[in-house]
PDB file of C-alpha atoms in Angstrom:
ATOM      1  CA  MET D1444      39.632  21.860 -11.673  1.00  0.00           C
ATOM      2  CA  LYS D1445      40.671  21.358  -7.950  1.00  0.00           C
ATOM      3  CA  ARG D1446      37.287  21.701  -7.172  1.00  0.00           C
ATOM      4  CA  GLN D1447      35.943  18.927  -9.963  1.00  0.00           C
ATOM      5  CA  LEU D1448      38.616  16.894  -9.031  1.00  0.00           C
ATOM      6  CA  MET D1449      37.700  16.960  -4.719  1.00  0.00           C
ATOM      7  CA  VAL D1450      33.647  16.208  -6.556  1.00  0.00           C
ATOM      8  CA  GLY D1451      34.879  13.301  -8.137  1.00  0.00           C
ATOM      9  CA  VAL D1452      37.026  11.901  -5.291  1.00  0.00           C
ATOM     10  CA  ALA D1453      33.725  12.283  -2.983  1.00  0.00           C
ATOM     11  CA  LEU D1454      31.296  10.836  -5.449  1.00  0.00           C
ATOM     12  CA  ALA D1455      33.729   7.792  -5.940  1.00  0.00           C
ATOM     13  CA  GLY D1456      34.114   7.196  -2.250  1.00  0.00           C
ATOM     14  CA  LEU D1457      30.291   7.296  -1.665  1.00  0.00           C
ATOM     15  CA  THR D1458      29.904   4.966  -4.492  1.00  0.00           C
ATOM     16  CA  LEU D1459      32.530   2.704  -3.034  1.00  0.00           C
ATOM     17  CA  ALA D1460      30.534   2.705   0.495  1.00  0.00           C
ATOM     18  CA  MET D1461      27.533   2.086  -1.082  1.00  0.00           C
ATOM     19  CA  ALA D1462      28.991  -1.269  -2.547  1.00  0.00           C
ATOM     20  CA  SER D1463      30.164  -2.214   0.654  1.00  0.00           C
ATOM     21  CA  ILE D1464      26.826  -2.672   1.751  1.00  0.00           C
ATOM     22  CA  ALA D1465      25.350  -5.173  -1.064  1.00  0.00           C
ATOM     23  CA  SER D1466      26.816  -7.085  -4.228  1.00  0.00           C
ATOM     24  CA  ALA D1467      23.918  -5.833  -5.688  1.00  0.00           C
ATOM     25  CA  LYS D1468      23.658  -2.493  -8.589  1.00  0.00           C
ATOM     26  CA  TRP D1469      23.069   0.512  -7.050  1.00  0.00           C
ATOM     27  CA  GLU D1470      21.349   3.054  -8.858  1.00  0.00           C
ATOM     28  CA  ILE D1471      23.420   6.396  -7.451  1.00  0.00           C
ATOM     29  CA  VAL D1472      21.325  10.073  -8.655  1.00  0.00           C
ATOM     30  CA  ARG D1473      23.187  14.014  -7.513  1.00  0.00           C
ATOM     31  CA  ALA D1474      21.231  16.523  -7.325  1.00  0.00           C
ATOM     32  CA  GLY D1475      23.393  20.167  -6.629  1.00  0.00           C
ATOM     33  CA  ASN D1476      25.319  18.421  -3.604  1.00  0.00           C
ATOM     34  CA  LEU D1477      23.051  16.151  -2.665  1.00  0.00           C
ATOM     35  CA  VAL D1478      23.536  12.356  -3.307  1.00  0.00           C
ATOM     36  CA  PHE D1479      21.005   9.519  -3.025  1.00  0.00           C
ATOM     37  CA  GLY D1480      21.144   6.137  -3.501  1.00  0.00           C
ATOM     38  CA  ASP D1481      18.965   3.113  -3.814  1.00  0.00           C
ATOM     39  CA  ASN D1482      19.573  -1.120  -3.803  1.00  0.00           C
ATOM     40  CA  GLY D1483      17.264  -3.946  -3.174  1.00  0.00           C
ATOM     41  CA  GLY D1484      15.222  -6.616  -5.181  1.00  0.00           C
ATOM     42  CA  ILE D1485      13.025  -8.619  -4.660  1.00  0.00           C
ATOM     43  CA  SER D1486      13.523 -12.583  -2.993  1.00  0.00           C
ATOM     44  CA  PRO D1487      13.516 -15.393  -4.815  1.00  0.00           C
ATOM     45  CA  THR D1488      14.969 -13.418  -8.011  1.00  0.00           C
ATOM     46  CA  THR D1489      13.943 -16.874 -10.232  1.00  0.00           C
ATOM     47  CA  LEU D1490       9.825 -16.445 -10.416  1.00  0.00           C
ATOM     48  CA  PRO D1491       7.048 -17.438 -12.579  1.00  0.00           C
ATOM     49  CA  LYS D1492       7.197 -16.839 -16.242  1.00  0.00           C
ATOM     50  CA  GLN D1493       3.182 -16.693 -15.795  1.00  0.00           C
ATOM     51  CA  GLY D1494       1.472 -16.437 -12.356  1.00  0.00           C
ATOM     52  CA  PHE D1495       2.668 -14.555  -9.674  1.00  0.00           C
ATOM     53  CA  ALA D1496       5.012 -16.406  -6.429  1.00  0.00           C
ATOM     54  CA  PRO D1497       5.606 -15.187  -2.908  1.00  0.00           C
ATOM     55  CA  ALA D1498       7.717 -12.631  -2.568  1.00  0.00           C
ATOM     56  CA  THR D1499       9.592 -10.591  -0.295  1.00  0.00           C
ATOM     57  CA  ALA D1500      11.176  -7.220  -1.404  1.00  0.00           C
ATOM     58  CA  ARG D1501      14.620  -5.879   0.211  1.00  0.00           C
ATOM     59  CA  ILE D1502      14.392  -1.741   0.134  1.00  0.00           C
ATOM     60  CA  ILE D1503      18.327   0.255   0.828  1.00  0.00           C
ATOM     61  CA  GLY D1504      18.374   3.793   0.861  1.00  0.00           C
ATOM     62  CA  LYS D1505      21.533   5.974   1.427  1.00  0.00           C
ATOM     63  CA  VAL D1506      21.834   9.736   1.395  1.00  0.00           C
ATOM     64  CA  GLY D1507      24.897  11.830   1.782  1.00  0.00           C
ATOM     65  CA  THR D1508      26.462  14.682   0.197  1.00  0.00           C
ATOM     66  CA  VAL D1509      29.284  15.877  -1.967  1.00  0.00           C
ATOM     67  CA  ASP D1510      30.936  17.997   0.330  1.00  0.00           C
ATOM     68  CA  GLY D1511      30.327  15.900   3.507  1.00  0.00           C
ATOM     69  CA  THR D1512      28.278  18.248   4.782  1.00  0.00           C
ATOM     70  CA  HIS D1513      24.832  17.755   6.844  1.00  0.00           C
ATOM     71  CA  PRO D1514      21.907  16.420   4.300  1.00  0.00           C
ATOM     72  CA  PRO D1515      18.494  18.163   4.292  1.00  0.00           C
ATOM     73  CA  ALA D1516      16.146  16.052   5.195  1.00  0.00           C
ATOM     74  CA  LEU D1517      14.314  13.242   3.225  1.00  0.00           C
ATOM     75  CA  SER D1518      10.339  14.968   2.933  1.00  0.00           C
ATOM     76  CA  HIS D1519       8.362  12.912   0.605  1.00  0.00           C
ATOM     77  CA  VAL D1520       9.092   9.552  -1.119  1.00  0.00           C
ATOM     78  CA  GLU D1521       6.898   8.509  -4.436  1.00  0.00           C
ATOM     79  CA  ALA D1522       7.454   5.927  -6.407  1.00  0.00           C
ATOM     80  CA  ASP D1523       5.972   3.672  -9.547  1.00  0.00           C
ATOM     81  CA  ILE D1524       6.416  -0.016  -9.262  1.00  0.00           C
ATOM     82  CA  ASP D1525       6.483  -2.612 -12.100  1.00  0.00           C
ATOM     83  CA  LYS D1526       3.019  -4.564 -12.239  1.00  0.00           C
ATOM     84  CA  THR D1527       4.757  -8.070 -12.068  1.00  0.00           C
ATOM     85  CA  ILE D1528       4.323  -7.204  -8.147  1.00  0.00           C
ATOM     86  CA  ARG D1529       1.798  -7.663  -6.387  1.00  0.00           C
ATOM     87  CA  VAL D1530       0.447  -6.339  -2.821  1.00  0.00           C
ATOM     88  CA  ASP D1531      -2.526  -8.212  -1.107  1.00  0.00           C
ATOM     89  CA  ALA D1532      -2.778  -6.977   2.651  1.00  0.00           C
ATOM     90  CA  THR D1533      -6.939  -8.535   2.766  1.00  0.00           C
ATOM     91  CA  GLY D1534      -7.303 -10.749   6.254  1.00  0.00           C
ATOM     92  CA  LEU D1535      -4.302  -9.259   7.835  1.00  0.00           C
ATOM     93  CA  PRO D1536      -4.524  -7.433  11.383  1.00  0.00           C
ATOM     94  CA  THR D1537      -4.250  -3.594  11.500  1.00  0.00           C
ATOM     95  CA  CYS D1538      -2.276  -1.111  13.198  1.00  0.00           C
ATOM     96  CA  ARG D1539      -3.805   2.626  14.099  1.00  0.00           C
ATOM     97  CA  LEU D1540      -1.487   5.311  14.197  1.00  0.00           C
ATOM     98  CA  ASN D1541      -2.381   5.841  17.861  1.00  0.00           C
ATOM     99  CA  GLN D1542      -1.035   2.581  18.902  1.00  0.00           C
ATOM    100  CA  LEU D1543       2.556   3.055  17.953  1.00  0.00           C
ATOM    101  CA  ARG D1544       2.964   7.031  18.745  1.00  0.00           C
ATOM    102  CA  ALA D1545       6.026   7.799  21.701  1.00  0.00           C
ATOM    103  CA  ARG D1546       6.507   4.073  21.831  1.00  0.00           C
ATOM    104  CA  SER D1547       9.701   2.320  22.055  1.00  0.00           C
ATOM    105  CA  SER D1548       9.923  -0.442  19.143  1.00  0.00           C
ATOM    106  CA  ALA D1549       9.543  -3.218  21.587  1.00  0.00           C
ATOM    107  CA  ASP D1550       6.063  -1.274  22.904  1.00  0.00           C
ATOM    108  CA  ALA D1551       5.035  -1.219  19.534  1.00  0.00           C
ATOM    109  CA  LYS D1552       5.414  -4.773  18.747  1.00  0.00           C
ATOM    110  CA  ARG D1553       3.133  -5.254  21.695  1.00  0.00           C
ATOM    111  CA  ALA D1554       0.521  -3.226  20.906  1.00  0.00           C
ATOM    112  CA  CYS D1555       0.183  -4.667  16.975  1.00  0.00           C
ATOM    113  CA  GLY D1556       2.583  -7.403  16.394  1.00  0.00           C
ATOM    114  CA  ALA D1557      -0.042  -9.288  14.474  1.00  0.00           C
ATOM    115  CA  ALA D1558       0.269  -6.240  11.825  1.00  0.00           C
ATOM    116  CA  VAL D1559       4.082  -6.353  11.573  1.00  0.00           C
ATOM    117  CA  ILE D1560       5.022  -6.869   7.986  1.00  0.00           C
ATOM    118  CA  GLY D1561       8.460  -5.829   7.789  1.00  0.00           C
ATOM    119  CA  SER D1562      11.560  -4.541   9.638  1.00  0.00           C
ATOM    120  CA  GLY D1563      14.869  -2.683   9.409  1.00  0.00           C
ATOM    121  CA  SER D1564      17.067  -0.243  10.424  1.00  0.00           C
ATOM    122  CA  ALA D1565      17.484   3.579   9.989  1.00  0.00           C
ATOM    123  CA  GLU D1566      20.713   5.890  10.053  1.00  0.00           C
ATOM    124  CA  VAL D1567      19.665   9.756  11.481  1.00  0.00           C
ATOM    125  CA  GLU D1568      22.275  12.152  11.542  1.00  0.00           C
ATOM    126  CA  VAL D1569      21.610  15.183  13.345  1.00  0.00           C
ATOM    127  CA  ALA D1570      22.930  18.596  13.505  1.00  0.00           C
ATOM    128  CA  PHE D1571      21.930  21.046  16.057  1.00  0.00           C
ATOM    129  CA  PRO D1572      23.321  24.661  15.407  1.00  0.00           C
ATOM    130  CA  GLU D1573      26.729  25.391  16.520  1.00  0.00           C
ATOM    131  CA  GLN D1574      27.243  21.741  17.813  1.00  0.00           C
ATOM    132  CA  ALA D1575      29.022  18.948  15.865  1.00  0.00           C
ATOM    133  CA  PRO D1576      26.447  16.396  13.767  1.00  0.00           C
ATOM    134  CA  PHE D1577      25.769  12.893  15.663  1.00  0.00           C
ATOM    135  CA  SER D1578      24.452   9.649  14.172  1.00  0.00           C
ATOM    136  CA  SER D1579      21.765   7.394  15.503  1.00  0.00           C
ATOM    137  CA  THR D1580      21.028   4.193  14.695  1.00  0.00           C
ATOM    138  CA  GLY D1581      17.390   2.515  15.104  1.00  0.00           C
ATOM    139  CA  PRO D1582      14.676  -0.126  14.427  1.00  0.00           C
ATOM    140  CA  LEU D1583      12.332   0.295  11.864  1.00  0.00           C
ATOM    141  CA  VAL D1584       8.748  -1.798  11.981  1.00  0.00           C
ATOM    142  CA  LEU D1585       6.574  -1.574   9.177  1.00  0.00           C
ATOM    143  CA  PHE D1586       3.026  -2.226   9.919  1.00  0.00           C
ATOM    144  CA  ASN D1587      -0.048  -2.638   8.174  1.00  0.00           C
ATOM    145  CA  ALA D1588      -2.389  -0.232   8.612  1.00  0.00           C
ATOM    146  CA  GLY D1589      -5.546  -1.359   6.488  1.00  0.00           C
ATOM    147  CA  VAL D1590      -6.853  -1.788   3.116  1.00  0.00           C
ATOM    148  CA  SER D1591      -9.615   0.863   1.014  1.00  0.00           C
ATOM    149  CA  GLY D1592     -10.583   0.186  -2.124  1.00  0.00           C
ATOM    150  CA  LYS D1593      -7.200  -0.167  -3.935  1.00  0.00           C
ATOM    151  CA  THR D1594      -5.440   1.692  -1.627  1.00  0.00           C
ATOM    152  CA  THR D1595      -2.736  -0.415   0.916  1.00  0.00           C
ATOM    153  CA  LYS D1596      -1.941   1.697   3.923  1.00  0.00           C
ATOM    154  CA  PHE D1597       0.621   1.192   5.920  1.00  0.00           C
ATOM    155  CA  LEU D1598       2.994   2.728   9.050  1.00  0.00           C
ATOM    156  CA  LEU D1599       6.512   2.523   9.457  1.00  0.00           C
ATOM    157  CA  HIS D1600       7.445   3.038  12.716  1.00  0.00           C
ATOM    158  CA  ALA D1601      11.098   4.276  13.558  1.00  0.00           C
ATOM    159  CA  TYR D1602      13.239   4.525  16.939  1.00  0.00           C
ATOM    160  CA  VAL D1603      16.050   6.688  17.474  1.00  0.00           C
ATOM    161  CA  ASP D1604      18.358   8.603  19.999  1.00  0.00           C
ATOM    162  CA  VAL D1605      18.026  12.365  18.544  1.00  0.00           C
ATOM    163  CA  PRO D1606      19.486  12.475  21.489  1.00  0.00           C
ATOM    164  CA  ALA D1607      16.249  11.385  23.343  1.00  0.00           C
ATOM    165  CA  PRO D1608      14.917   8.498  22.498  1.00  0.00           C
ATOM    166  CA  THR D1609      12.319   9.133  20.171  1.00  0.00           C
ATOM    167  CA  ALA D1610       9.665   7.078  18.390  1.00  0.00           C
ATOM    168  CA  ILE D1611       8.937   8.958  14.246  1.00  0.00           C
ATOM    169  CA  VAL D1612       5.735   7.240  12.483  1.00  0.00           C
ATOM    170  CA  ILE D1613       5.236   7.090   8.891  1.00  0.00           C
ATOM    171  CA  PRO D1614       2.617   6.815   7.422  1.00  0.00           C
ATOM    172  CA  ALA D1615       2.490   5.215   3.964  1.00  0.00           C
ATOM    173  CA  THR D1616      -0.012   3.972   0.636  1.00  0.00           C
ATOM    174  CA  VAL D1617       0.677   1.936  -2.014  1.00  0.00           C
ATOM    175  CA  THR D1618      -2.421   2.481  -4.828  1.00  0.00           C
ATOM    176  CA  ARG D1619      -2.993   0.146  -7.616  1.00  0.00           C
ATOM    177  CA  ILE D1620      -2.578   2.033 -11.096  1.00  0.00           C
ATOM    178  CA  HIS D1621      -2.643   1.273 -14.262  1.00  0.00           C
ATOM    179  CA  LYS D1622       0.084   2.829 -16.176  1.00  0.00           C
ATOM    180  CA  GLY D1623       2.104   1.546 -19.071  1.00  0.00           C
ATOM    181  CA  ARG D1624       4.011  -1.104 -17.312  1.00  0.00           C
ATOM    182  CA  PHE D1625       3.264   0.028 -13.827  1.00  0.00           C
ATOM    183  CA  GLY D1626       0.684  -1.287 -11.483  1.00  0.00           C
ATOM    184  CA  LEU D1627       1.620   0.670  -8.180  1.00  0.00           C
ATOM    185  CA  HIS D1628       2.061   3.808  -6.740  1.00  0.00           C
ATOM    186  CA  LEU D1629       3.607   4.134  -3.347  1.00  0.00           C
ATOM    187  CA  GLU D1630       3.455   7.866  -1.186  1.00  0.00           C
ATOM    188  CA  ALA D1631       4.935   8.506   1.785  1.00  0.00           C
ATOM    189  CA  SER D1632       5.529  11.818   3.703  1.00  0.00           C
ATOM    190  CA  ILE D1633       8.252  11.868   6.456  1.00  0.00           C
ATOM    191  CA  PRO D1634       7.645  14.126   9.586  1.00  0.00           C
ATOM    192  CA  ARG D1635      10.554  16.464  10.607  1.00  0.00           C
ATOM    193  CA  ILE D1636      12.777  14.742  12.916  1.00  0.00           C
ATOM    194  CA  ALA D1637      14.525  16.398  16.640  1.00  0.00           C
ATOM    195  CA  GLY D1638      12.677  19.909  14.869  1.00  0.00           C
ATOM    196  CA  GLY D1639      14.081  19.716  11.649  1.00  0.00           C
ATOM    197  CA  ALA D1640      17.659  19.592  12.766  1.00  0.00           C
ATOM    198  CA  GLY D1641      17.430  15.621  11.625  1.00  0.00           C
ATOM    199  CA  SER D1642      18.023  13.645   8.481  1.00  0.00           C
ATOM    200  CA  ALA D1643      17.656  10.007   7.275  1.00  0.00           C
ATOM    201  CA  THR D1644      21.114   9.242   6.109  1.00  0.00           C
ATOM    202  CA  LYS D1645      20.208   5.448   6.049  1.00  0.00           C
ATOM    203  CA  PHE D1646      17.696   2.772   6.010  1.00  0.00           C
ATOM    204  CA  GLU D1647      17.015  -1.045   5.270  1.00  0.00           C
ATOM    205  CA  LEU D1648      13.369  -2.561   5.139  1.00  0.00           C
ATOM    206  CA  LYS D1649      13.156  -5.999   4.470  1.00  0.00           C
ATOM    207  CA  ILE D1650       9.082  -6.440   3.513  1.00  0.00           C
ATOM    208  CA  GLY D1651       6.856  -9.882   3.939  1.00  0.00           C
ATOM    209  CA  ARG D1652       4.736 -11.815   5.031  1.00  0.00           C
ATOM    210  CA  ARG D1653       3.152 -15.284   4.911  1.00  0.00           C
ATOM    211  CA  PHE D1654      -0.977 -15.580   6.303  1.00  0.00           C
ATOM    212  CA  THR D1655      -3.225 -17.659   6.377  1.00  0.00           C
ATOM    213  CA  TYR D1656      -6.757 -16.087   5.944  1.00  0.00           C
ATOM    214  CA  LYS D1657      -9.898 -17.777   5.533  1.00  0.00           C
ATOM    215  CA  GLY D1658      -8.427 -20.921   5.219  1.00  0.00           C
ATOM    216  CA  GLU D1659      -6.231 -20.113   2.211  1.00  0.00           C
ATOM    217  CA  LYS D1660      -2.305 -19.435   2.556  1.00  0.00           C
ATOM    218  CA  ARG D1661      -1.455 -15.971   1.393  1.00  0.00           C
ATOM    219  CA  SER D1662       1.500 -14.079   0.922  1.00  0.00           C
ATOM    220  CA  PHE D1663       1.860  -9.960   1.046  1.00  0.00           C
ATOM    221  CA  LEU D1664       4.214  -9.431  -1.562  1.00  0.00           C
ATOM    222  CA  SER D1665       3.791 -11.650  -4.419  1.00  0.00           C
ATOM    223  CA  ALA D1666       5.153 -11.361  -8.311  1.00  0.00           C
ATOM    224  CA  SER D1667       6.186 -12.686 -11.686  1.00  0.00           C
ATOM    225  CA  CYS D1668       9.237 -12.619 -13.993  1.00  0.00           C
ATOM    226  CA  PRO D1669       7.419 -12.574 -17.936  1.00  0.00           C
ATOM    227  CA  SER D1670       9.851 -10.486 -19.476  1.00  0.00           C
ATOM    228  CA  GLY D1671      13.670 -10.971 -17.076  1.00  0.00           C
ATOM    229  CA  ASN D1672      13.385  -7.542 -15.235  1.00  0.00           C
ATOM    230  CA  TRP D1673      11.336  -5.132 -13.578  1.00  0.00           C
ATOM    231  CA  MET D1674      11.447  -1.732 -12.761  1.00  0.00           C
ATOM    232  CA  THR D1675      10.697   1.367 -10.278  1.00  0.00           C
ATOM    233  CA  LYS D1676      10.408   4.939 -11.307  1.00  0.00           C
ATOM    234  CA  GLY D1677      10.351   7.569  -8.557  1.00  0.00           C
ATOM    235  CA  ARG D1678      10.997  10.758  -6.483  1.00  0.00           C
ATOM    236  CA  VAL D1679      12.622  12.037  -3.465  1.00  0.00           C
ATOM    237  CA  GLN D1680      12.326  15.136  -2.184  1.00  0.00           C
ATOM    238  CA  PHE D1681      14.329  16.930   0.173  1.00  0.00           C
ATOM    239  CA  ASP D1682      13.238  19.984   2.507  1.00  0.00           C
ATOM    240  CA  ASP D1683      15.424  22.314   1.431  1.00  0.00           C
ATOM    241  CA  GLY D1684      13.774  21.926  -1.802  1.00  0.00           C
ATOM    242  CA  THR D1685      15.900  19.881  -3.224  1.00  0.00           C
ATOM    243  CA  GLU D1686      14.051  16.721  -5.887  1.00  0.00           C
ATOM    244  CA  ALA D1687      15.712  13.991  -7.510  1.00  0.00           C
ATOM    245  CA  ALA D1688      14.323  11.779  -9.984  1.00  0.00           C
ATOM    246  CA  VAL D1689      15.368   7.707  -9.425  1.00  0.00           C
ATOM    247  CA  SER D1690      14.615   4.722 -11.610  1.00  0.00           C
ATOM    248  CA  HIS D1691      15.960   1.272 -11.290  1.00  0.00           C
ATOM    249  CA  LEU D1692      15.659  -1.665 -13.346  1.00  0.00           C
ATOM    250  CA  PHE D1693      16.263  -5.085 -11.485  1.00  0.00           C
ATOM    251  CA  SER D1694      16.974  -8.275 -12.751  1.00  0.00           C
ATOM    252  CA  CYS D1695      14.329 -11.472 -12.415  1.00  0.00           C
ATOM    253  CA  THR D1696      14.891 -15.421 -14.055  1.00  0.00           C
ATOM    254  CA  PRO D1697      11.745 -16.383 -15.739  1.00  0.00           C
ATOM    255  CA  GLN D1698      10.530 -19.899 -14.756  1.00  0.00           C
ATOM    256  CA  GLY D1699       8.729 -22.236 -17.291  1.00  0.00           C
ATOM    257  CA  GLY D1700      10.357 -20.546 -20.150  1.00  0.00           C
ATOM    258  CA  SER D1701      12.924 -19.214 -21.669  1.00  0.00           C
ATOM    259  CA  ARG D1702      13.607 -15.070 -21.620  1.00  0.00           C
TER     260      ARG D1702
END
């Protein structure tokens, strides 16, 4: 009974901490001792019932443990995204992996500034053997890495002190699919941080870019709202073998018709 009470208090505390970050609804999943939460959405929330309008996305995540110990490292993320969300990087400048390796955020943006499509921040907790864990927060920058057929490639650059200033580059892809209500599939594999001693505990990323290509105004992200909601469904994997299924239903307001 005492352990159940402690678990309940820990989960409640984590939920309140998440709620303090943003007013939107958090989706919280527990897998054993691990707790993962995600939040975010599309802006604006009022979108065409028919057709698509330019949009930006906000992605927020938090990783913790019920007992407060150092969490395992996030190793892989995949998600299916509602077909009411579209990605179009055609005509955007691209960035290559070797342009971002071992570079600070400022140097990365100098090398590939024209390819930036998002920015944010990340927190990493590092726990070396026989040392107290410490946390470090650094910037995130998302770069367009090109389009190949149905797949759009990205490079997510983080720069954090672990404890030395370190660049972490995460390749990711978004592929067009036809799977019921889902139209995009996202995959990303996260490299080891600080030799495996580092774990991402918080991240927030805002994604969006307006640009002109061949005289036509475009938006990297666009969205519609035919039914009053849109959905993501995915899976997160950690280096200790833990997996968690995550789904999130977001609300939106259709423009040009009632729900």
